[in-house]
Coordinates of C-alpha atoms and ligand atoms in Angstrom, one line a residue:
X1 CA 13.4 185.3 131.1
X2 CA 12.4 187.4 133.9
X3 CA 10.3 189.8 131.4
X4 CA 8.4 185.9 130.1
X5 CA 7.4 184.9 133.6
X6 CA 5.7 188.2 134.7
X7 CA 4.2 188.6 131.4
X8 CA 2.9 185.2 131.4
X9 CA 1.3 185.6 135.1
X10 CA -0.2 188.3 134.2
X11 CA -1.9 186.8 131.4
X12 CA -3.0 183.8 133.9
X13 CA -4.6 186.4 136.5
X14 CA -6.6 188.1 133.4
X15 CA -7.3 185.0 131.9
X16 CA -8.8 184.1 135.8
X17 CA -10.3 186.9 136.2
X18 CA -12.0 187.5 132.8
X19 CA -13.3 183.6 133.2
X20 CA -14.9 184.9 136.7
X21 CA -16.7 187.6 135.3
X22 CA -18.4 185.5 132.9
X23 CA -19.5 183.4 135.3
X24 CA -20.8 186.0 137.0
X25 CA -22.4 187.2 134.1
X26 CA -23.9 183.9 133.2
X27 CA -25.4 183.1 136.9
X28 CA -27.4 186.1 136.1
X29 CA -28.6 185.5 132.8
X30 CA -28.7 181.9 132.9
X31 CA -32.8 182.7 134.6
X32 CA -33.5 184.9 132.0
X33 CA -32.4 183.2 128.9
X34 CA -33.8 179.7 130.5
X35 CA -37.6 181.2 130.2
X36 CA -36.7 182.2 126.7
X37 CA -36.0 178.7 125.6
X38 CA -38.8 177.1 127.4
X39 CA -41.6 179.9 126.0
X40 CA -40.0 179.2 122.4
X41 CA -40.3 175.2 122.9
X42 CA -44.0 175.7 124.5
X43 CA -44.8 177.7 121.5
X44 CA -43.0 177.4 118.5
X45 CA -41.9 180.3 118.4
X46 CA -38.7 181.4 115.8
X47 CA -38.0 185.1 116.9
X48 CA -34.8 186.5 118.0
X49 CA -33.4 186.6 121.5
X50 CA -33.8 189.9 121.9
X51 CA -36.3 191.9 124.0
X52 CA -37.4 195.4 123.7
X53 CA -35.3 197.2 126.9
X54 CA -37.2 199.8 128.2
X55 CA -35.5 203.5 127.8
X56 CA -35.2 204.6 131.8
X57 CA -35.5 208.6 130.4
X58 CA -38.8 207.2 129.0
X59 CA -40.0 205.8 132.3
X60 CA -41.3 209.6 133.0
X61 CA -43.3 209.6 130.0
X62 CA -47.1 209.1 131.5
X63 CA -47.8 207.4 128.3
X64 CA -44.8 205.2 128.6
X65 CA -47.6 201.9 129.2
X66 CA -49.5 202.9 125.8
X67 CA -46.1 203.0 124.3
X68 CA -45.3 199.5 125.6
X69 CA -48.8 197.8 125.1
X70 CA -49.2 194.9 123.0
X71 CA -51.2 194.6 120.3
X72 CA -52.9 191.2 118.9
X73 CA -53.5 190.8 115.7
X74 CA -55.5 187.5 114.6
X75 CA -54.6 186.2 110.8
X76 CA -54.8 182.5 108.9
X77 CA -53.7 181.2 105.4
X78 CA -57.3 179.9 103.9
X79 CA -55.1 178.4 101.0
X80 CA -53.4 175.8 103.0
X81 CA -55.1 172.4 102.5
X82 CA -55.3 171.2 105.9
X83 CA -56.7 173.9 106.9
X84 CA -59.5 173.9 104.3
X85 CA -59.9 170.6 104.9
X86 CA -60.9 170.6 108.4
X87 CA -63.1 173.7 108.2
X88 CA -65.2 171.6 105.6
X89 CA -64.9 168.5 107.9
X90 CA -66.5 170.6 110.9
X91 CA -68.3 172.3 108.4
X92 CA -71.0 169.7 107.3
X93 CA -71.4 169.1 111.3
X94 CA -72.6 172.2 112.1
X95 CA -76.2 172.6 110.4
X96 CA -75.9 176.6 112.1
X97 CA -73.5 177.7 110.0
X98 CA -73.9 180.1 107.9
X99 CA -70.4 181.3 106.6
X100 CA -68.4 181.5 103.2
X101 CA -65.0 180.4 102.8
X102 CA -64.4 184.5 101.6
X103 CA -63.1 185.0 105.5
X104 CA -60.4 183.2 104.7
X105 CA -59.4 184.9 101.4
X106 CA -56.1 186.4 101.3
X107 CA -55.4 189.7 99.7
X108 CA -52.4 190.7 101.4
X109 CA -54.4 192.2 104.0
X110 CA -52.1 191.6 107.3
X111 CA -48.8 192.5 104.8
X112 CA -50.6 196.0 104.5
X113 CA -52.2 196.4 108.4
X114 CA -48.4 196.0 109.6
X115 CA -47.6 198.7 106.6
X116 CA -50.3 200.8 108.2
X117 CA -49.3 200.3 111.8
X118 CA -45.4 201.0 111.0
X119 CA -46.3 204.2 109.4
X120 CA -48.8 205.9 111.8
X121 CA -47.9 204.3 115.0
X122 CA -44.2 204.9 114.9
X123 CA -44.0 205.8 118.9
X124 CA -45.5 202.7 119.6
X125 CA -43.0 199.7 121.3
X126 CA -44.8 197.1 122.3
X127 CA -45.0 193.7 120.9
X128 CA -46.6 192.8 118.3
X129 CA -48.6 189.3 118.9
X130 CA -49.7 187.4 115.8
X131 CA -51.9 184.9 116.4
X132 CA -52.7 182.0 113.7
X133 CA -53.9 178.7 113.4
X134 CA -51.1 176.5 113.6
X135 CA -48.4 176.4 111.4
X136 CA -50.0 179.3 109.8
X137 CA -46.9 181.6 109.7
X138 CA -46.9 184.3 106.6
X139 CA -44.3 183.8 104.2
X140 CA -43.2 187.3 104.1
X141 CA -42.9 187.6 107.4
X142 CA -40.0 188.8 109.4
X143 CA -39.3 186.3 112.0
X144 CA -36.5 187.7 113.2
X145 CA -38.0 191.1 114.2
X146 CA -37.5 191.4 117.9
X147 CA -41.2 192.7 118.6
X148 CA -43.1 189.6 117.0
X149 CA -43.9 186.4 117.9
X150 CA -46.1 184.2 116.6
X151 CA -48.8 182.6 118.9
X152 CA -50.6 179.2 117.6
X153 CA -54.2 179.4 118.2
X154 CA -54.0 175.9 120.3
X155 CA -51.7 177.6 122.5
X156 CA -54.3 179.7 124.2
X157 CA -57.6 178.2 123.6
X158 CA -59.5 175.0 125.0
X159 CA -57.5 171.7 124.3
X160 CA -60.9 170.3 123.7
X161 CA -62.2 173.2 121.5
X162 CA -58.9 173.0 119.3
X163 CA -59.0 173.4 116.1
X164 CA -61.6 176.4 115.9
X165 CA -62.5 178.9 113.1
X166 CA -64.7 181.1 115.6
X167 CA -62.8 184.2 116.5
X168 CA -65.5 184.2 119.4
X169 CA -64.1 181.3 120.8
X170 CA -60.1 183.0 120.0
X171 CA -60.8 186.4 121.4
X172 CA -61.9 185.2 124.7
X173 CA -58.4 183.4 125.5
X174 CA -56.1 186.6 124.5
X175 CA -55.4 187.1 128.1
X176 CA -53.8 183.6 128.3
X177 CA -50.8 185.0 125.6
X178 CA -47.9 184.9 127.5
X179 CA -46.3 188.3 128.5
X180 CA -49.3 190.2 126.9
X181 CA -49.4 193.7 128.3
X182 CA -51.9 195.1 131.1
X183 CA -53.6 196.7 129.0
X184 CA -53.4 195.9 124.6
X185 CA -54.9 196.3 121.8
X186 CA -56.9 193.6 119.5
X187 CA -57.0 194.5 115.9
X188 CA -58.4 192.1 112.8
X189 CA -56.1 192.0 109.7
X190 CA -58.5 194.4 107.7
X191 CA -58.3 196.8 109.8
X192 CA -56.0 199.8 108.4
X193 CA -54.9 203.3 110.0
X194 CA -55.4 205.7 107.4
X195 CA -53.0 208.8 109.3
X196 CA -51.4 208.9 112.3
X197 CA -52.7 207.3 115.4
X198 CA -51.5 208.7 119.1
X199 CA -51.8 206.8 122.4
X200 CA -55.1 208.6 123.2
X201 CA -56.9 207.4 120.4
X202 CA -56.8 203.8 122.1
X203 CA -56.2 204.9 125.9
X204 CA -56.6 207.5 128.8
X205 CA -53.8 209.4 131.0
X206 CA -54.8 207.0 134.1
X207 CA -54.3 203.5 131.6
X208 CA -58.1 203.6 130.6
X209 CA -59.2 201.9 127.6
X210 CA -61.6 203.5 124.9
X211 CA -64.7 201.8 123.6
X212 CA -65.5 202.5 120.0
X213 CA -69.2 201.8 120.1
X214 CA -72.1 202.1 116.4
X215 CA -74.8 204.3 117.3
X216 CA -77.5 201.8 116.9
X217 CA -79.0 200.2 120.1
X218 CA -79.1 196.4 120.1
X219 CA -82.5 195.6 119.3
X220 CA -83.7 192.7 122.4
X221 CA -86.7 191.6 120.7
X222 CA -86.4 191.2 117.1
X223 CA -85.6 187.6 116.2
X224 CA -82.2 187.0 113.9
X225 CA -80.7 184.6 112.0
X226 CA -77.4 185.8 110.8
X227 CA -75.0 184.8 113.6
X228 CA -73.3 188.1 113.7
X229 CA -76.1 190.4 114.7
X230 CA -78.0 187.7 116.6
X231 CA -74.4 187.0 118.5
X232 CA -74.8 190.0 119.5
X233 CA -78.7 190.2 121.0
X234 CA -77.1 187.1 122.6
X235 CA -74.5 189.3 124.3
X236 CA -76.7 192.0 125.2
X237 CA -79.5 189.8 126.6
X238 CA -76.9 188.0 129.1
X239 CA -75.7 191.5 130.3
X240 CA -78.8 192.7 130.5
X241 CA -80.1 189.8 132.4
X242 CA -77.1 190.0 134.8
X243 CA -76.8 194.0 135.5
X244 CA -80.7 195.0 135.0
X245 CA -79.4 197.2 132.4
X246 CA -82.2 199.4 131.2
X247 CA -80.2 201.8 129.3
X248 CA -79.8 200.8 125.0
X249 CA -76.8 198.6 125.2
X250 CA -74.6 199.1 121.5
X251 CA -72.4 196.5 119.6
X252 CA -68.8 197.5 119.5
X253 CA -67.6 199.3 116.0
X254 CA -65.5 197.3 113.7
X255 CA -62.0 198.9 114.9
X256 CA -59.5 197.8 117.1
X257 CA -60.8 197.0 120.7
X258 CA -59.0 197.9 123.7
X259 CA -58.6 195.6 126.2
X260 CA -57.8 195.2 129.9
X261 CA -56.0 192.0 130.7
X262 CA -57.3 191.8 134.2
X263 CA -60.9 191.7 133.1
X264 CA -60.6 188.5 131.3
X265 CA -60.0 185.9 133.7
X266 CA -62.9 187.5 136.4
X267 CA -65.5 187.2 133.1
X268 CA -64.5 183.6 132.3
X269 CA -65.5 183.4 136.0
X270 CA -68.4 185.2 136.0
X271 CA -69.8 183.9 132.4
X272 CA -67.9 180.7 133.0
X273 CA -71.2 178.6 131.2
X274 CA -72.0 181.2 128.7
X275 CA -68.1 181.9 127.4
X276 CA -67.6 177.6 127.4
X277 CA -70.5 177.1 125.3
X278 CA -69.2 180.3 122.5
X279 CA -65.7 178.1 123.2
X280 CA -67.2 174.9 121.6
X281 CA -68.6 176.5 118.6
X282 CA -66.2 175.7 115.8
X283 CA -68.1 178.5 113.8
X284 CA -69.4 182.2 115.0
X285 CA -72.8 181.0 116.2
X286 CA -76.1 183.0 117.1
X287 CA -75.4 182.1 120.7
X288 CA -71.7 183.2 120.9
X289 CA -70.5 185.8 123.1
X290 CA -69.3 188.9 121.6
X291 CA -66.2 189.3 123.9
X292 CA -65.9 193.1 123.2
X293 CA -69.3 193.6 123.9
X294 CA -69.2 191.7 127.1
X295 CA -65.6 193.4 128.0
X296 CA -66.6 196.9 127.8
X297 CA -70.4 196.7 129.5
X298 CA -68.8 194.4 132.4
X299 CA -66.1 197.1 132.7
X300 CA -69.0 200.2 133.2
X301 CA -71.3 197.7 135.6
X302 CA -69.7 194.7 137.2
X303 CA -68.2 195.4 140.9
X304 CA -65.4 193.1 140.8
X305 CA -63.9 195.3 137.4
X306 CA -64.1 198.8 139.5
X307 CA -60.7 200.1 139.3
X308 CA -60.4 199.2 136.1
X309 CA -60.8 202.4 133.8
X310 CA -62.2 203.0 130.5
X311 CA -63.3 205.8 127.8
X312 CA -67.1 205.7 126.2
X313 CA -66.2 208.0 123.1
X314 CA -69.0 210.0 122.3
X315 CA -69.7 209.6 118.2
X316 CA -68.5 213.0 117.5
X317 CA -65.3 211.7 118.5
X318 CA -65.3 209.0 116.3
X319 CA -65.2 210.9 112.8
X320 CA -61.9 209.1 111.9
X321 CA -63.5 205.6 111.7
X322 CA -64.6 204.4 108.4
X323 CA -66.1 201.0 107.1
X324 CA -66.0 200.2 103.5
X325 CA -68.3 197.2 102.4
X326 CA -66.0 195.8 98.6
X327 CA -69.0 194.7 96.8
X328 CA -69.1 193.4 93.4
X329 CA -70.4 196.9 92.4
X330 CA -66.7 198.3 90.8
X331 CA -67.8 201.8 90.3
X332 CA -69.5 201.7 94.2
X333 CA -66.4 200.4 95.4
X334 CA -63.7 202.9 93.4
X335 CA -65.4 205.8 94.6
X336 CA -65.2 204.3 98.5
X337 CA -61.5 203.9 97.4
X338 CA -61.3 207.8 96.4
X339 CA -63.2 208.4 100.0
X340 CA -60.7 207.1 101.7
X341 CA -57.9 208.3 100.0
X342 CA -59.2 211.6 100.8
X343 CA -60.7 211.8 104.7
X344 CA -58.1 209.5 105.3
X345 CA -59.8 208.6 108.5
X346 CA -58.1 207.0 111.5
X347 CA -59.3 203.2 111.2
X348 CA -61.0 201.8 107.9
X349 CA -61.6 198.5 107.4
X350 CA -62.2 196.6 104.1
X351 CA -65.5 194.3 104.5
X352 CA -64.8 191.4 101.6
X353 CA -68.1 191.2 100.7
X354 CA -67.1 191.0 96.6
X355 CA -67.1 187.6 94.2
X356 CA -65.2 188.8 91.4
X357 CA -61.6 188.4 91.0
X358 CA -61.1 191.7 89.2
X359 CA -62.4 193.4 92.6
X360 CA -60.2 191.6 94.3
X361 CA -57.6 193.0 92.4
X362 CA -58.8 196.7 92.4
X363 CA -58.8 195.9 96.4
X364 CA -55.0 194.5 96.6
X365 CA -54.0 197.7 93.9
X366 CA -55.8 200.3 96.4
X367 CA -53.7 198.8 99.7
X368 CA -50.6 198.9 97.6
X369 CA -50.9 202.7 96.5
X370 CA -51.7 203.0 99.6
X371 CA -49.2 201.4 102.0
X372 CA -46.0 200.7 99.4
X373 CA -43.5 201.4 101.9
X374 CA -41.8 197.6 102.4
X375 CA -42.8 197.8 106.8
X376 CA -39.9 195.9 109.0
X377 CA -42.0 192.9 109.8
X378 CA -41.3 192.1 106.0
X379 CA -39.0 189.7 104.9
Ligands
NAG1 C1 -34.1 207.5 125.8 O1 -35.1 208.4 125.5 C2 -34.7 209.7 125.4 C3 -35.9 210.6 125.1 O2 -36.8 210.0 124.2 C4 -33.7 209.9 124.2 O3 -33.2 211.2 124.1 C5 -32.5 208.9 124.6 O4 -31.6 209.0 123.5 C6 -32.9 207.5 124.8 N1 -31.8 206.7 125.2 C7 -31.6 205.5 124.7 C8 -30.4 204.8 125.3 O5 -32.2 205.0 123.9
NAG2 C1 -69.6 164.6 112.5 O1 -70.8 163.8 112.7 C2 -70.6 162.5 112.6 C3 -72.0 161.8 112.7 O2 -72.8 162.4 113.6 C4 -69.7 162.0 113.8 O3 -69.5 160.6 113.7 C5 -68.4 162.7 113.6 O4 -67.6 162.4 114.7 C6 -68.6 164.2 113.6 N1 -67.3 164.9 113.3 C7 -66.9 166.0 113.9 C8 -65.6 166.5 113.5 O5 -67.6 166.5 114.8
NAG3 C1 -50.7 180.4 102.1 O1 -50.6 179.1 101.9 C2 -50.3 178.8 100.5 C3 -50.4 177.2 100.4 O2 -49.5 176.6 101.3 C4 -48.9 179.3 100.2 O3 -48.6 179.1 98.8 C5 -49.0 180.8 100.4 O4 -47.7 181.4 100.2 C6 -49.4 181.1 101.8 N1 -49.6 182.6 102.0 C7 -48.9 183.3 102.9 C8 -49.2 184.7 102.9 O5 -48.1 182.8 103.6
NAG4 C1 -81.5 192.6 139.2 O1 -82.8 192.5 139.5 C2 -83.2 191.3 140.2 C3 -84.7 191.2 140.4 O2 -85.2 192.4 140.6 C4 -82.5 191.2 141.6 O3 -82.7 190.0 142.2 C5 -81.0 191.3 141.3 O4 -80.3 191.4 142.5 C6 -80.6 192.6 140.5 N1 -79.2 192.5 140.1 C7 -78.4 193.6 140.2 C8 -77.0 193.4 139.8 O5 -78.8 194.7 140.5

């Protein structure tokens, strides 16, 4: 009887005391987990609880930021009804516009870029961000992988600007993604890594970012009409208006841009008109900003962005970038394909410029032989 009572005490105090402890543990978590909740309900967001912890034996690792940087990339579903429906609603509004539904193809292109990333960018721990029109959420995709999430495109831009096929208008407002890294990387679903990628191909020891820059000077004169180069001339006529630049200004290279987070809210500032008006453009528009553009030249001449570092690759140093145009032209486009396969440069990016279905079949083959590995953020 004796032997009952002390056992059963016993149990009581451990019960107690086990029932204290997770109190304790809860009072501490409870702040933690309560942001969770709120961030999924602001945002939608399915994704698992857990975060990425940083290793403390990594913290001595100078690259340890680069490591830990986010990356964007920017996708939508042109099949889904709605969304087709509204384009061609704003559409026939906009007399400017001068763009095919192709942009909105789908060729498996983001399946593949994630395929790419996983394979060459394995030291890489940040989060990924994938931001999409709403409700635009890839079926394939792996929600439960603990460094996605899935940000709807009203989330960040303009209420009043929402909905908006201009990645002008989306590119400026990346800043606004909540618990975006200092410093990240902005990459468009065609854009592949054909070998491995290290932290200083996108960043410097001291958390500098590197432009990727053509080699063609911005012509200021010439008059345009497709949006995309005249955007530009846009971009480089305000920043040349506003810094007396007399040096050739260049438009960025299609590959990822490198970002500082910092830098965003002091432009929207200090282009506050010229950023609003690209913001109500429901299409790319000859008198958008080009945000990369206006990014890295604010970075090298605006006072209030000193501190902020940054890379100007010279060309020679940008051997591993590639562009491929898929044209209609099969035989063009198989030897590109063989190129690449090849040089297997650092970047390359698949311009859709094709019509025919069989190219677009060549295309999906090529980024299956390519990438065929099954990446994490697969379902
Ligand atoms: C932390 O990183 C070091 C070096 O990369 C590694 O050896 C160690 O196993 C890691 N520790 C944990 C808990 O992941
Ligand atoms: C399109 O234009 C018509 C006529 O000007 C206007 O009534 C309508 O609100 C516009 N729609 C959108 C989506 O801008
Ligand atoms: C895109 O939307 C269509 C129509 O809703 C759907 O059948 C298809 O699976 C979607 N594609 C992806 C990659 O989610
Ligand atoms: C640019 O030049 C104008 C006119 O010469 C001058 O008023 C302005 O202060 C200059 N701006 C900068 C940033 O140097």
């Amino acid at each position: 009887m004796k032997f009952v009572n002390y056992r059963t005490s016993h149990l009581t105090s451990l019960i107690l005391l086990i029932v204290l402890l997770n109190l304790i543990l809860w009072q501490t978590n409870k702040e933690s987990s309560n942001k969770v909740t709120k961030f999924n309900k602001k945002f939608k967001i399915v994704e698992s609880e857990k975060y990425i912890k940083v290793n403390e034996t990594e913290q001595e690792d100078p690259w340890n930021f680069a490591k830990h940087s986010s990356i964007v990339y920017t996708w939508a579903n042109g099949s889904i009804k709605e969304h087709q429906e509204l384009y061609n609603k704003y559409k026939y509004n906009d007399t400017s516009l001068k763009m095919s539904f192709q942009r909105f193809r789908d060729n498996d292109e983001l399946r593949h870029a994630l395929r790419s990333y996983s394979k060459h960018m394995s030291w890489h721990r940040g989060n990924i961000f994938l931001v999409v029109p709403d409700g635009h959420i890839p079926h394939w995709i792996n929600l439960k992988h603990p460094r996605l999430r899935i940000i709807f495109q009203s989330s960040i831009v303009d209420e009043e600007d929402n909905p908006t096929f201009n990645t002008n208008a989306i590119e400026q407002n990346f800043y606004r993604i909540p618990g975006i890294s200092d410093q990240f990387i902005a990459i468009n679903d065609d854009i592949f890594f054909g070998r491995d990628i290290e932290p200083q191909d996108f960043f410097t020891l001291d958390k500098g970012v590197n432009f990727f820059f053509g080699n063609i000077p911005i012509d200021l004169k010439k008059i345009y009409s497709h949006h995309v180069i005249a955007s530009r001339q846009t971009t480089a006529k305000v920043l040349v208006n506003k810094y007396n630049i007399t040096e050739n200004i260049f438009a960025t290279r299609h590959a990822p841009f490198v970002y500082h987070k910092a830098a965003f809210p002091i432009l929207k500032e200090i282009f506050k008109q010229e950023l609003k008006t690209t913001s109500t453009h429901k299409f790319r528009h000859v008198q958008d900003i080009v945000f990369p553009i206006l990014h890295h030249y604010a970075l090298m001449h605006e006072k209030k962005l000193k501190g902020l570092k940054y890379k100007f690759l010279e060309m020679k140093e940008m051997k591993g970038l590639k562009m491929l145009a898929v044209s209609d032209n099969e035989k063009r486009v198989l030897e590109e394909f063989e190129k690449i396969e090849i040089e297997k440069p650092k970047f390359f990016n698949l311009n859709d410029d094709y019509t025919k279905k069989h190219i677009a079949y060549l295309m999906k083959l090529f980024l299956f032989k390519s990438f065929p590995e099954k990446s994490p953020f697969e379902t």
